Short mmCIF file of C-alpha atoms in Angstrom, two decimals:
data_model
loop_
_atom_site.label_atom_id
_atom_site.label_comp_id
_atom_site.label_asym_id
_atom_site.label_seq_id
_atom_site.Cartn_x
_atom_site.Cartn_y
_atom_site.Cartn_z
CA ASN A 80 16.72 10.90 -5.04
CA ALA A 81 13.71 12.09 -2.86
CA GLY A 82 10.82 9.54 -2.35
CA VAL A 83 7.19 10.14 -2.89
CA MET A 84 6.22 13.23 -1.42
CA GLN A 85 2.73 14.04 -0.08
CA ASN A 86 1.17 17.31 1.55
CA PRO A 87 -0.22 18.25 3.59
CA ARG A 88 0.66 15.55 6.31
CA HIS A 89 -2.29 16.51 8.39
CA LEU A 90 -5.46 18.16 6.97
CA VAL A 91 -8.50 19.16 9.02
CA ARG A 92 -11.65 19.99 7.52
CA ARG A 93 -15.34 20.74 8.71
CA ARG A 94 -18.24 18.93 7.17
CA GLY A 95 -18.96 20.27 3.70
CA GLN A 96 -15.69 21.59 3.00
CA GLU A 97 -13.45 20.58 0.21
CA ALA A 98 -10.16 18.68 0.78
CA ARG A 99 -7.21 18.71 -1.60
CA LEU A 100 -4.33 16.03 -1.13
CA ARG A 101 -1.27 16.41 -3.34
CA CYS A 102 1.08 13.80 -4.23
CA SER A 103 4.55 14.04 -6.29
CA PRO A 104 5.99 10.77 -7.48
CA MET A 105 9.42 9.52 -7.20
CA LYS A 106 11.69 11.00 -9.83
CA GLY A 107 11.34 8.92 -13.03
CA HIS A 108 7.98 7.42 -12.00
CA SER A 109 5.01 7.99 -14.05
CA HIS A 110 2.32 5.85 -12.41
CA VAL A 111 0.68 7.17 -9.59
CA TYR A 112 -1.80 5.29 -7.16
CA TRP A 113 -3.81 6.50 -4.20
CA TYR A 114 -5.05 4.32 -1.38
CA ARG A 115 -7.31 4.91 1.67
CA GLN A 116 -6.62 3.43 5.08
CA LEU A 117 -9.39 3.47 7.55
CA PRO A 118 -8.42 2.93 11.20
CA GLU A 119 -7.46 -0.73 11.86
CA GLU A 120 -7.98 -1.75 8.38
CA GLY A 121 -5.49 -2.26 5.36
CA LEU A 122 -5.04 -0.11 2.54
CA LYS A 123 -7.64 -0.04 -0.09
CA PHE A 124 -7.09 0.95 -3.82
CA MET A 125 -8.78 3.98 -5.02
CA VAL A 126 -7.47 5.16 -8.29
CA TYR A 127 -4.57 4.65 -10.70
CA LEU A 128 -3.24 7.48 -12.91
CA GLN A 129 -0.55 8.18 -15.60
CA LYS A 130 0.44 11.74 -16.75
CA GLU A 131 -3.09 13.32 -17.82
CA ASN A 132 -4.90 10.08 -17.80
CA ILE A 133 -7.21 8.13 -15.26
CA ILE A 134 -6.61 4.44 -16.04
CA ASP A 135 -8.63 2.74 -13.12
CA GLU A 136 -10.73 4.57 -10.74
CA SER A 137 -12.59 1.56 -9.84
CA GLY A 138 -12.05 1.94 -6.02
CA MET A 139 -13.02 5.57 -5.95
CA PRO A 140 -16.48 6.45 -4.56
CA LYS A 141 -18.70 7.55 -7.44
CA GLU A 142 -19.65 10.99 -5.83
CA ARG A 143 -17.58 13.87 -4.25
CA PHE A 144 -14.06 12.05 -5.12
CA SER A 145 -11.96 12.90 -8.10
CA ALA A 146 -8.30 12.57 -8.78
CA GLU A 147 -6.05 14.14 -11.50
CA PHE A 148 -2.39 13.88 -12.64
CA PRO A 149 -1.63 16.90 -14.73
CA LYS A 150 1.21 17.26 -17.34
CA GLU A 151 3.04 19.47 -14.99
CA GLY A 152 2.70 19.35 -11.13
CA PRO A 153 1.65 16.92 -8.70
CA SER A 154 -1.33 14.38 -8.61
CA ILE A 155 -4.26 15.90 -6.70
CA LEU A 156 -7.11 13.96 -5.01
CA ARG A 157 -9.93 16.10 -4.44
CA ILE A 158 -12.76 15.43 -1.98
CA GLN A 159 -15.72 17.70 -2.02
CA GLN A 160 -18.47 18.34 0.68
CA VAL A 161 -16.32 16.11 3.23
CA VAL A 162 -18.23 14.18 5.50
CA ARG A 163 -16.91 12.32 8.96
CA GLY A 164 -16.76 9.00 7.24
CA ASP A 165 -14.07 10.38 5.18
CA SER A 166 -11.57 10.59 7.95
CA ALA A 167 -8.73 8.46 7.17
CA ALA A 168 -5.11 8.36 6.01
CA TYR A 169 -4.61 8.82 2.31
CA PHE A 170 -1.60 7.36 0.95
CA CYS A 171 -0.09 7.80 -2.54
CA ALA A 172 2.27 5.41 -4.35
CA SER A 173 4.27 5.61 -7.49
CA SER A 174 6.13 3.06 -9.93
CA PRO A 175 8.22 3.18 -13.11
CA LEU A 176 6.81 2.83 -16.62
CA ALA A 177 8.38 -0.67 -17.10
CA ASN A 178 6.05 -3.55 -16.39
CA TYR A 179 8.54 -6.43 -15.64
CA ASP A 180 8.72 -7.82 -12.15
CA LEU A 181 11.40 -5.26 -10.71
CA HIS A 182 9.22 -2.55 -11.51
CA LYS A 183 5.80 -4.01 -10.25
CA THR A 184 6.55 -2.71 -6.88
CA GLN A 185 4.85 0.47 -5.76
CA TYR A 186 6.72 3.05 -3.31
CA PHE A 187 4.85 4.93 -0.99
CA GLY A 188 4.62 8.47 0.47
CA PRO A 189 4.15 9.39 4.02
CA GLY A 190 0.35 9.85 3.85
CA THR A 191 -2.10 12.62 4.45
CA ARG A 192 -4.20 12.27 7.66
CA LEU A 193 -7.72 13.73 7.02
CA THR A 194 -9.87 14.45 9.93
CA VAL A 195 -13.35 15.86 9.28
CA LEU A 196 -14.75 17.42 12.09
CA ASP B 209 -14.83 -10.13 -0.09
CA GLN B 210 -11.40 -10.21 1.54
CA GLN B 211 -9.04 -11.54 -1.13
CA VAL B 212 -5.96 -11.11 0.89
CA LYS B 213 -6.14 -12.18 4.50
CA GLN B 214 -3.64 -11.92 7.47
CA ASN B 215 -5.35 -13.94 10.19
CA SER B 216 -3.13 -12.93 13.04
CA PRO B 217 -3.71 -9.32 14.04
CA SER B 218 -0.60 -9.49 16.29
CA LEU B 219 2.25 -11.48 16.83
CA SER B 220 4.85 -11.13 19.90
CA VAL B 221 8.40 -12.78 19.45
CA GLN B 222 11.58 -12.86 21.51
CA GLU B 223 14.73 -10.63 20.11
CA GLY B 224 16.87 -13.14 18.29
CA ARG B 225 14.27 -15.70 17.30
CA ILE B 226 12.45 -16.03 14.08
CA SER B 227 9.16 -14.13 13.36
CA ILE B 228 7.02 -15.84 10.65
CA LEU B 229 4.20 -13.79 9.31
CA ASN B 230 1.42 -15.31 7.40
CA CYS B 231 -0.94 -14.45 4.55
CA ASP B 232 -3.53 -16.29 2.65
CA TYR B 233 -5.12 -15.28 -0.81
CA THR B 234 -7.98 -16.29 -2.83
CA ASN B 235 -7.63 -14.74 -6.46
CA SER B 236 -5.51 -16.97 -8.78
CA MET B 237 -4.79 -14.02 -10.88
CA PHE B 238 -2.40 -12.39 -8.42
CA ASP B 239 0.95 -12.82 -10.00
CA TYR B 240 3.13 -10.82 -7.66
CA PHE B 241 3.47 -10.44 -4.11
CA LEU B 242 4.97 -8.00 -1.60
CA TRP B 243 5.47 -7.34 1.85
CA TYR B 244 5.58 -3.81 3.58
CA LYS B 245 6.39 -2.74 6.88
CA LYS B 246 4.68 0.23 8.51
CA TYR B 247 5.27 2.44 11.58
CA PRO B 248 2.91 4.70 12.99
CA ALA B 249 2.15 7.90 11.13
CA GLU B 250 4.35 6.94 8.20
CA GLY B 251 3.77 5.30 4.79
CA PRO B 252 4.30 1.72 3.92
CA THR B 253 7.95 0.77 3.41
CA PHE B 254 8.57 -1.69 0.72
CA LEU B 255 10.48 -4.84 2.32
CA ILE B 256 10.60 -7.71 -0.16
CA SER B 257 8.67 -9.30 -2.96
CA ILE B 258 8.31 -12.40 -4.84
CA SER B 259 7.02 -13.34 -8.52
CA SER B 260 4.33 -16.15 -8.59
CA ILE B 261 6.85 -18.23 -10.86
CA LYS B 262 9.07 -18.54 -7.87
CA ASP B 263 8.76 -20.08 -4.17
CA LYS B 264 11.43 -18.43 -2.40
CA ASN B 265 13.05 -15.01 -2.15
CA GLU B 266 15.66 -13.89 0.29
CA ASP B 267 17.26 -10.61 1.20
CA GLY B 268 19.21 -10.47 4.23
CA ARG B 269 17.27 -11.27 7.27
CA PHE B 270 14.14 -11.44 5.17
CA THR B 271 12.76 -14.50 3.39
CA VAL B 272 9.59 -14.72 1.48
CA PHE B 273 7.94 -18.11 0.64
CA LEU B 274 5.31 -18.66 -1.71
CA ASN B 275 3.00 -21.70 -1.84
CA LYS B 276 0.95 -21.37 -4.78
CA SER B 277 -1.21 -24.53 -4.43
CA ALA B 278 -2.07 -23.46 -0.97
CA LYS B 279 -2.48 -19.92 -2.02
CA HIS B 280 -0.33 -19.10 0.94
CA LEU B 281 2.83 -16.84 1.63
CA SER B 282 4.79 -16.04 4.48
CA LEU B 283 7.52 -13.85 5.74
CA HIS B 284 10.36 -14.92 7.87
CA ILE B 285 12.57 -12.41 9.67
CA VAL B 286 15.53 -14.00 11.44
CA PRO B 287 17.09 -12.83 13.87
CA SER B 288 14.33 -10.66 14.81
CA GLN B 289 15.45 -7.24 16.30
CA PRO B 290 13.62 -4.72 18.20
CA GLY B 291 13.49 -2.35 15.40
CA ASP B 292 11.49 -4.91 13.39
CA SER B 293 8.40 -3.78 15.61
CA ALA B 294 5.78 -2.53 13.32
CA VAL B 295 2.67 -3.29 11.37
CA TYR B 296 3.31 -5.60 8.49
CA PHE B 297 1.17 -5.87 5.50
CA CYS B 298 1.27 -8.46 2.60
CA ALA B 299 -0.04 -7.18 -0.64
CA ALA B 300 -0.99 -9.18 -3.91
CA SER B 301 -0.90 -7.81 -7.28
CA TYR B 302 -2.29 -8.37 -10.79
CA SER B 303 -2.11 -6.56 -13.91
CA ILE B 304 -5.41 -5.24 -15.66
CA GLN B 305 -5.53 -2.88 -18.40
CA GLY B 306 -1.77 -1.98 -17.73
CA ALA B 307 -2.46 -1.13 -13.99
CA GLN B 308 -0.83 -3.01 -11.43
CA LYS B 309 -3.41 -3.37 -8.71
CA LEU B 310 -2.31 -4.03 -4.99
CA VAL B 311 -4.78 -5.67 -2.82
CA PHE B 312 -3.68 -5.39 0.79
CA GLY B 313 -4.19 -7.72 3.86
CA GLN B 314 -5.38 -6.19 7.21
CA GLY B 315 -1.88 -6.37 8.72
CA THR B 316 -0.15 -8.00 11.49
CA ARG B 317 1.29 -6.13 14.36
CA LEU B 318 4.84 -7.49 15.35
CA THR B 319 6.19 -6.94 18.65
CA ILE B 320 9.84 -7.81 19.47
CA ASN B 321 10.63 -8.34 22.98
CA PRO B 322 14.06 -7.65 24.29
#
């Protein structure tokens, strides 16, 4: 049973370009979360999605950032017109549908390290 | 506003001894707590969790203690092994509109010395 998959693992962009980060949740998981980790900091929640629905995007910057989780295919975190401050590690996590204690655990992918030159 | 705090950025422990990592939180709405371990260039790996209705959960060498009145949780690793050297994050969780939101501490870098 494959874990959470993210690609690419490393992404380099110049200022003003677009960055697309992909996340495939664990098999059987229908909840996807995106987090961002800046250097020497903890992970910060960005957005929570279910298939075809954004449930909570309260942690997402209002401009340039968007996320989707289509019916088919991976979840995508899209950053338009990247700036140097977007350089960070972006982690995706997934969890199953059920909401009892055992399934409150989120399982993380290996992350995408975005570097903006 | 740091709702989850790990006040020790680093901890060094002798192999075979007990490692104790601490975490404090401020939000009474948190109902589930987790510890993750993270190696460089990898994603966080789930270690152990505890519900707010419990005060202790044990899994092998790892035990998590929760003191709700003090809003404090701790992770005990015994005996500590060199492979335990990593950054440990505590996370607190609450449900809102069907979402289980995790709030992470800043992490504690644990080094196990042979």
